[in-house]
């Protein structure tokens, strides 16, 4: 049997049950943005790790080493943000082809350092090894949160509003521009920057998780179409998403017009935006959104709501049924 017949999640489901009985009380393992480890009566630790492989996650001649350093930290911090946590420390394991220039690695580490400074996350260890062909970068971040306050994917409730913290589809458009070597107009440059140097929404995640009415939360690494079903399965509910409410940047709208892109599909299914996706009790939404607006000078975007029934998304466009087609990112 080949791996592509079961996919990434089929593979995970094959071994996950073998380890579940080894979890100690209060620990949660595979299946959320971070694992949760109880520490004491007040605190829990959050652990996440992500691997970036040359040729799979990045093209060495398309992203600068500095940007690659930023991205490898940001995608991990985004998982800490998704739980409402605060980062404590980072670990870096890296496999390097032996013909790599030291100056390239210096720039990579400068990128990692800039994010470490921004979020006060020390690099505390890791491993360095030779790679026979491609560069591979694995970052692990440990964070913490108040006991019982971590937001998990299984916390959504029927009737919750589904909200996102910022514009969607920019990163997918940036990738498209990189792959097709589009001329770097200001709009295209902004989209490529979103793809290469995403911002982890640490402060946003901390604010959102301070409100009891914010239920489930995760970060958008693969896009709403692929990521929201994780919340729906874990919470045992369904969702209706109104695509006309998906927040789309001016840059994406203008580039989509110029290049004939379908920006609704990009916003619904494009990956690597690293915005937060959360579900909020309707009665709490105004207070949460007011605080969000006064802290971050932007509003939450409400894109739909949680329903009962099967764990799938019903897509609407201005109330009419919308066929998104077969989209979303899949490994293997
Ligand atoms: Mg995640």
CSV table of N, CA and C and ligand atoms in Angstrom, one decimal, residues 33 79 153 219 221, ligand 1:
chain,number,residue,atom,x,y,z
A,33,UNK,N,-3.4,21.9,18.0
A,33,UNK,CA,-2.3,22.7,17.5
A,33,UNK,C,-1.0,22.5,18.3
A,79,UNK,N,1.1,28.2,16.2
A,79,UNK,CA,0.4,27.1,16.9
A,79,UNK,C,0.3,27.4,18.4
A,153,UNK,N,-9.5,22.5,19.7
A,153,UNK,CA,-10.3,22.4,18.6
A,153,UNK,C,-11.7,21.8,18.9
A,219,UNK,N,-5.1,27.8,14.3
A,219,UNK,CA,-4.5,28.7,13.3
A,219,UNK,C,-4.8,28.1,11.9
A,221,UNK,N,-3.3,27.1,8.9
A,221,UNK,CA,-2.1,26.8,8.1
A,221,UNK,C,-2.5,26.2,6.7
B,1,LIG,MG1,-1.9,24.7,13.6
